[in-house]
PDB file of C-alpha atoms in Angstrom:
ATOM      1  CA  UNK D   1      32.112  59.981 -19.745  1.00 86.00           C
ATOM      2  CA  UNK D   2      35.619  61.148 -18.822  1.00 92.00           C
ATOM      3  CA  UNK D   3      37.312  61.351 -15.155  1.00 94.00           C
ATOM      4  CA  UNK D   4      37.399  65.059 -15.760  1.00 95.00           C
ATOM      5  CA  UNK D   5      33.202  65.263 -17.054  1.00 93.00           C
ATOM      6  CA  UNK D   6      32.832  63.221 -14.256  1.00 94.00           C
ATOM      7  CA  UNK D   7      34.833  66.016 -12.147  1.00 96.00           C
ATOM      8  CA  UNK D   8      33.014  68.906 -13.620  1.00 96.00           C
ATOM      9  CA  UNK D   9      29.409  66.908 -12.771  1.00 95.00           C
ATOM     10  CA  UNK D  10      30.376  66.929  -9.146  1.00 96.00           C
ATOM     11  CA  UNK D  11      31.193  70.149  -9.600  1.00 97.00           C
ATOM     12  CA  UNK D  12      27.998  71.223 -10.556  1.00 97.00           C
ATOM     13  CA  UNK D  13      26.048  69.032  -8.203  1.00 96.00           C
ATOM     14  CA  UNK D  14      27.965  70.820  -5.468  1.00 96.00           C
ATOM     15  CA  UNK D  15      26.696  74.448  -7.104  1.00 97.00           C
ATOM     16  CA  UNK D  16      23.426  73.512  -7.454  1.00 96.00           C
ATOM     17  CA  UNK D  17      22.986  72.384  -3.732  1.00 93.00           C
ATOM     18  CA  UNK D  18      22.276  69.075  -5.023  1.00 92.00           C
ATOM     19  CA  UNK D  19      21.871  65.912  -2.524  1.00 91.00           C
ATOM     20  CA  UNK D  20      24.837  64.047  -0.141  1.00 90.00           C
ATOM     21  CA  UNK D  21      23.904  60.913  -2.101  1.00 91.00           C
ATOM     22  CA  UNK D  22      26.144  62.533  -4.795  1.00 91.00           C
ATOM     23  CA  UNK D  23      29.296  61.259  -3.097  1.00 91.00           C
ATOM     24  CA  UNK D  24      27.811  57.699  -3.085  1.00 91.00           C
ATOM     25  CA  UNK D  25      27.007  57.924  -6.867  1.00 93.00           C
ATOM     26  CA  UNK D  26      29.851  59.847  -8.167  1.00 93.00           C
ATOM     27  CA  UNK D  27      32.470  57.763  -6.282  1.00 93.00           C
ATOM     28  CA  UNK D  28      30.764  54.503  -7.384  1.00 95.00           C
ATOM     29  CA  UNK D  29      30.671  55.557 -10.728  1.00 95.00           C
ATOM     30  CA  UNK D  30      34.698  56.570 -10.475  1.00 95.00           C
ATOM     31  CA  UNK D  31      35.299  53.413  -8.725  1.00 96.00           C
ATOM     32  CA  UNK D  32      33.696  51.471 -11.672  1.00 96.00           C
ATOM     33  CA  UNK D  33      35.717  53.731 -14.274  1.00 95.00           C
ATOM     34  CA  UNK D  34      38.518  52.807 -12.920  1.00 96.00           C
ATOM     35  CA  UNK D  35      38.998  56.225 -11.615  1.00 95.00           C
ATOM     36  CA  UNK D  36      40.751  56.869  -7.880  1.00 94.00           C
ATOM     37  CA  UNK D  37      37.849  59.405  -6.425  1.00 93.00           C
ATOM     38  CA  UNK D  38      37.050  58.888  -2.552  1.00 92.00           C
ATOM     39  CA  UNK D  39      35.134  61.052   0.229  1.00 93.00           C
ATOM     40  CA  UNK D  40      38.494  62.939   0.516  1.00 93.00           C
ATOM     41  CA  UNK D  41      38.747  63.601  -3.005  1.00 94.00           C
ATOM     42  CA  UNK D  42      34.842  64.335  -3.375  1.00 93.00           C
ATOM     43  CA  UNK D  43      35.844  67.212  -0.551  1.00 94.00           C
ATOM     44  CA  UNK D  44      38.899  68.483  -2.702  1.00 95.00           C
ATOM     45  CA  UNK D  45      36.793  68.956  -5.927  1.00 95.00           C
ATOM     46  CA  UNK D  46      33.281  70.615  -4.466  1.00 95.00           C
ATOM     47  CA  UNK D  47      35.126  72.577  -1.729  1.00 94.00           C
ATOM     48  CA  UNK D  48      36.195  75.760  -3.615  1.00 95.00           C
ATOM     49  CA  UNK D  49      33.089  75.707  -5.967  1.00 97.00           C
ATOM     50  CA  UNK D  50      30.479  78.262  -4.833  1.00 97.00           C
ATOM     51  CA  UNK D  51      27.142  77.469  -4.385  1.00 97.00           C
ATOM     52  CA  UNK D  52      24.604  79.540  -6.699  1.00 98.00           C
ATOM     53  CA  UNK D  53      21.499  77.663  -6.401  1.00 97.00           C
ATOM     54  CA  UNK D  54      19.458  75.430  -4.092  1.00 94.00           C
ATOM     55  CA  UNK D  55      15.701  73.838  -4.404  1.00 90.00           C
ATOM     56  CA  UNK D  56      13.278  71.919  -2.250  1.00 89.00           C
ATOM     57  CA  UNK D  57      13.530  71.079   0.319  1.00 86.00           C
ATOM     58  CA  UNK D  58      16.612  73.380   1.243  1.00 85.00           C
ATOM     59  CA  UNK D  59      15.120  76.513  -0.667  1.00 90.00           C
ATOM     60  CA  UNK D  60      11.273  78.241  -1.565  1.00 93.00           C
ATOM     61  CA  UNK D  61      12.097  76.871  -5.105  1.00 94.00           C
ATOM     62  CA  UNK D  62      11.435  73.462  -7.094  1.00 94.00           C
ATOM     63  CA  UNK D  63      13.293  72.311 -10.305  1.00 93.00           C
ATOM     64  CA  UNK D  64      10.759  73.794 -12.564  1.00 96.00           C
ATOM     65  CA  UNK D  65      11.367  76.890 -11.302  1.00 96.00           C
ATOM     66  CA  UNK D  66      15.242  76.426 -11.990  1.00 96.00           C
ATOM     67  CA  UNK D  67      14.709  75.445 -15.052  1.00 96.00           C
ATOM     68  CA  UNK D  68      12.542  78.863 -16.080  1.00 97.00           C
ATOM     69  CA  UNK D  69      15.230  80.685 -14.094  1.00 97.00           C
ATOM     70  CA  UNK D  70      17.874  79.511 -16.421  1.00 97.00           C
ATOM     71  CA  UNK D  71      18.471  75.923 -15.515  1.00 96.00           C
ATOM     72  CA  UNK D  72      21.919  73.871 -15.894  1.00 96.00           C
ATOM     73  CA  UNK D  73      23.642  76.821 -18.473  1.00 96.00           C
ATOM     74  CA  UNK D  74      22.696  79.368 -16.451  1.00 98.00           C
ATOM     75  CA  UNK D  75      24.525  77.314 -13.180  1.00 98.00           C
ATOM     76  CA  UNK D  76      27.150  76.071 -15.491  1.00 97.00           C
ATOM     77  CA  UNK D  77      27.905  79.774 -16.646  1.00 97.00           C
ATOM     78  CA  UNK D  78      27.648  80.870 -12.801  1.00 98.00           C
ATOM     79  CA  UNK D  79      30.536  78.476 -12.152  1.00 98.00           C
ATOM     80  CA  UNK D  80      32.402  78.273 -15.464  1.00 98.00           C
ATOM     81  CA  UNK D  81      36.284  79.052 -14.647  1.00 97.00           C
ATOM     82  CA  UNK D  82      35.736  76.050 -11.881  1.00 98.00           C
ATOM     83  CA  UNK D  83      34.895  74.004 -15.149  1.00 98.00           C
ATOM     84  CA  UNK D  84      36.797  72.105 -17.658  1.00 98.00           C
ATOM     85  CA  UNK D  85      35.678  73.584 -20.522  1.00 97.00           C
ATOM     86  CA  UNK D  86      37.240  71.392 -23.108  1.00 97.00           C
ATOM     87  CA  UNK D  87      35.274  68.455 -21.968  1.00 95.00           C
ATOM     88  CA  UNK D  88      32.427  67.194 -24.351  1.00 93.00           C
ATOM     89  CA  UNK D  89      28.706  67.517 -23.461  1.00 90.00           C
ATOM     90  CA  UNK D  90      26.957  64.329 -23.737  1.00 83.00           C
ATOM     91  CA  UNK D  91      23.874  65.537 -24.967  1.00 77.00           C
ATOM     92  CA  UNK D  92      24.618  67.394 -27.622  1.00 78.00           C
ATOM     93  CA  UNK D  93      28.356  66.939 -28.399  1.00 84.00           C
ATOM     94  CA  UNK D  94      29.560  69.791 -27.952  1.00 91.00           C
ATOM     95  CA  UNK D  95      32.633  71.155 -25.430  1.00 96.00           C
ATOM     96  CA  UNK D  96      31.741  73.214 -22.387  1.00 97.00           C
ATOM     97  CA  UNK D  97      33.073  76.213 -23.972  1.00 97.00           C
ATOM     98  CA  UNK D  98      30.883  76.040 -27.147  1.00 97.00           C
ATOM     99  CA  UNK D  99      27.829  75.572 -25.247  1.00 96.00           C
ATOM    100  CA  UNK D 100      28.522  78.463 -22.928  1.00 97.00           C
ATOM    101  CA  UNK D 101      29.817  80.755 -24.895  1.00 97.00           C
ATOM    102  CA  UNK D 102      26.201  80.374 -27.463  1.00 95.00           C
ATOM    103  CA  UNK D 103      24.238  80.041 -23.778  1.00 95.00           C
ATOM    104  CA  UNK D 104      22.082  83.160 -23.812  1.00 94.00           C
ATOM    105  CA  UNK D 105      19.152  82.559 -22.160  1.00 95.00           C
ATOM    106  CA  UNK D 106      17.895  85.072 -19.591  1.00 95.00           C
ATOM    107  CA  UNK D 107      18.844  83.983 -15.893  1.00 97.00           C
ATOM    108  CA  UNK D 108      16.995  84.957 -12.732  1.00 97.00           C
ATOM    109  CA  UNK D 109      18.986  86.128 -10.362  1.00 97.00           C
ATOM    110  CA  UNK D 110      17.243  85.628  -7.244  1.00 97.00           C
ATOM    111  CA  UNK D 111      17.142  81.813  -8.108  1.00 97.00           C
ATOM    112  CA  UNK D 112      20.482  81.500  -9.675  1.00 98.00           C
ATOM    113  CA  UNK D 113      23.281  83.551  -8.329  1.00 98.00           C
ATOM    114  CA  UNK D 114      26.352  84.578  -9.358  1.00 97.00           C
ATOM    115  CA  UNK D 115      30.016  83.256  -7.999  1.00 96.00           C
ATOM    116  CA  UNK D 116      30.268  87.051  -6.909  1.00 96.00           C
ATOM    117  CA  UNK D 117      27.359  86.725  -5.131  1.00 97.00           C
ATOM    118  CA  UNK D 118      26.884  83.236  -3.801  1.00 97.00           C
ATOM    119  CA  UNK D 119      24.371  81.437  -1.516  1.00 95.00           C
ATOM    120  CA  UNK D 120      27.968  79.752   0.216  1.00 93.00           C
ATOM    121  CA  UNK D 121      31.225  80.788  -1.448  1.00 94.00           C
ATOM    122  CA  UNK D 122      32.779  77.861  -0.336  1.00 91.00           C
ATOM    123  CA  UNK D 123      31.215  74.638  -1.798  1.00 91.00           C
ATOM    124  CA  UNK D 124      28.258  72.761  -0.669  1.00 93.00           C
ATOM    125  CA  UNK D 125      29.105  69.848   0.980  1.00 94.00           C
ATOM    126  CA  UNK D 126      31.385  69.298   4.731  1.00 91.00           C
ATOM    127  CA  UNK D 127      33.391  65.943   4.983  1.00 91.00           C
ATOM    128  CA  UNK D 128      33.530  65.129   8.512  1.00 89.00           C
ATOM    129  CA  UNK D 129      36.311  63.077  10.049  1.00 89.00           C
ATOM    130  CA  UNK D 130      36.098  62.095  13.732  1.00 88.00           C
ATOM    131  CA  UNK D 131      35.032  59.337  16.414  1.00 85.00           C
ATOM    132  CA  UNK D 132      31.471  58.880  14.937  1.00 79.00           C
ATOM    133  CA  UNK D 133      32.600  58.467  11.473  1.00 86.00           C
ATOM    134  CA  UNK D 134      36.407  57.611  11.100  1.00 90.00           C
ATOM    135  CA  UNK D 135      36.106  57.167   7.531  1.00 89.00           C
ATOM    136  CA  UNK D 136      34.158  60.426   6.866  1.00 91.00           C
ATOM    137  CA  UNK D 137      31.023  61.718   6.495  1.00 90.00           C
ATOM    138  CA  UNK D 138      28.768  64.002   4.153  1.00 91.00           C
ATOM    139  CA  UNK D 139      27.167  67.140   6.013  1.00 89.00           C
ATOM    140  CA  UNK D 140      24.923  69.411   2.937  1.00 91.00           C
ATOM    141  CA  UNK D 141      25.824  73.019   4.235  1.00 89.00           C
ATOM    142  CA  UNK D 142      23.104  74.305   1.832  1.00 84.00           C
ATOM    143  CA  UNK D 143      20.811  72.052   3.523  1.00 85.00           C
ATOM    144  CA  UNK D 144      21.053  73.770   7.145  1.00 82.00           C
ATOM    145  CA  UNK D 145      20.333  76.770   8.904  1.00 81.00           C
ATOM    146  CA  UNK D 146      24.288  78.406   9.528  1.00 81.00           C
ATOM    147  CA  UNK D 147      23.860  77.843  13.016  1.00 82.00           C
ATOM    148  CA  UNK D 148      24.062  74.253  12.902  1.00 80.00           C
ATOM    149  CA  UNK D 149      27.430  74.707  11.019  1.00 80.00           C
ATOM    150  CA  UNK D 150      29.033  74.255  14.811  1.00 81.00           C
ATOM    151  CA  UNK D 151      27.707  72.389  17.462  1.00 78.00           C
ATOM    152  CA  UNK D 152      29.345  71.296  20.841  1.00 80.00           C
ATOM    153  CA  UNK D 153      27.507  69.146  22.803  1.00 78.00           C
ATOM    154  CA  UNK D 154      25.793  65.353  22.313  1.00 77.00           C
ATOM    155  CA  UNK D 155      24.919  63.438  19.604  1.00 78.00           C
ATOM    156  CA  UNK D 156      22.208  60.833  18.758  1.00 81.00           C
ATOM    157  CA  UNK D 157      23.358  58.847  16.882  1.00 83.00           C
ATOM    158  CA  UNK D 158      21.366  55.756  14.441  1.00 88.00           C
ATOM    159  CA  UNK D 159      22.296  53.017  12.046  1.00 88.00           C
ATOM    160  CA  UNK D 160      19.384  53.885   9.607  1.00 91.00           C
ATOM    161  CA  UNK D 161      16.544  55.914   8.832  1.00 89.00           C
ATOM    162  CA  UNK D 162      14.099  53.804   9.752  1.00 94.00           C
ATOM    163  CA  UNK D 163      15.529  53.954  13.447  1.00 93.00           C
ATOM    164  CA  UNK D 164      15.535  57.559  13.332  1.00 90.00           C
ATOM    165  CA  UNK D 165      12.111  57.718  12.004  1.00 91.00           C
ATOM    166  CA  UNK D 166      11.139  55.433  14.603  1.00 93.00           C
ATOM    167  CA  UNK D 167      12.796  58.013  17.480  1.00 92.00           C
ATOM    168  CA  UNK D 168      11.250  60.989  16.100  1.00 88.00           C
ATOM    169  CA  UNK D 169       8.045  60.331  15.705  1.00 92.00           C
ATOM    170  CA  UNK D 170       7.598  58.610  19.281  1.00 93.00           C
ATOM    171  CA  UNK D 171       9.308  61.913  20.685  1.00 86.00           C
ATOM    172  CA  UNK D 172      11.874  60.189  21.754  1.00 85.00           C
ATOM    173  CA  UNK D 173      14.672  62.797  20.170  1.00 81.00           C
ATOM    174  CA  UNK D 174      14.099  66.445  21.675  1.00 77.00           C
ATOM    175  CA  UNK D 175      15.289  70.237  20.683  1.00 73.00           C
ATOM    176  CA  UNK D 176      18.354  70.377  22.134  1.00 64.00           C
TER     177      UNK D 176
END
């Protein structure tokens, strides 16, 4: 594992729609590399990198039916000039470009779009700055209807998920 394998991962947890814990892993993992990665830089690297696929609960499909659409070098082809290609695959040793350039499996494109055609063109993740959360936050784009993408008006806001679980399912937290 490399600062720039760990940059392309990111990279393709951000085109595959993939969860806001992500950040937490990916810049603990950096941190313990010795690598300089925070929420800003997570933003930097994931912003420009379209998103091509998505899966439950954000999408009609699961991870088996990624994987029969094409899976991780049909995604990794989607986004490959957002990809370091010279960096080595873990799993079987060899770079990016050798493995894509022999990738030829069938993809489905309903599942897993092109970067000419993307679900968002521009990266999966939102980093928030602001009075609820100085030191930034971690929206999932993918993971909302567009019409939450702006909202003016009050927040609720919770410490954990257990309060919010706690507020929702006594009714207590309303449409609206």
């Amino acid at each position: 594992v490399t600062e720039q394998s760990l940059v392309n991962g990111l990279k393709h947890v951000a085109a595959t729609g993939g969860s806001t814990n992500a950040q937490l892993h990916i810049c603990a993992l950096a941190k313990v590399m010795g690598i300089k990665l925070d929420i800003g830089d997570f933003d930097e690297i994931q912003k420009n990198v379209p998103v091509v696929a998505k899966f439950k609960p954000s999408s009609k499909y699961n991870l088996y039916d990624y994987h029969k659409a094409g899976g991780v070098g049909a995604t990794m082809r989607a986004i490959r000039r957002h990809l370091d290609e010279s960096c080595r695959l873990a799993f079987q040793g060899y770079t990016v470009k050798e493995y894509l350039d022999a990738y030829c499996q069938p993809v489905d494109g309903e599942i897993i779009h092109t970067e000419e055609d993307p679900l968002y063109p521009d990266g999966c993740y939102a980093v928030l700055y602001g009075n609820l959360a100085p030191g930034g936050c971690i929206v999932k784009k993918s993971g909302v209807e567009k019409v939450m993408f702006r909202h003016r008006g009050p927040a609720v806001c919770f410490d954990s998920e257990e309060d919010l679980r706690l507020d929702m399912v006594s009714g207590r937290i309303v449409p609206g």
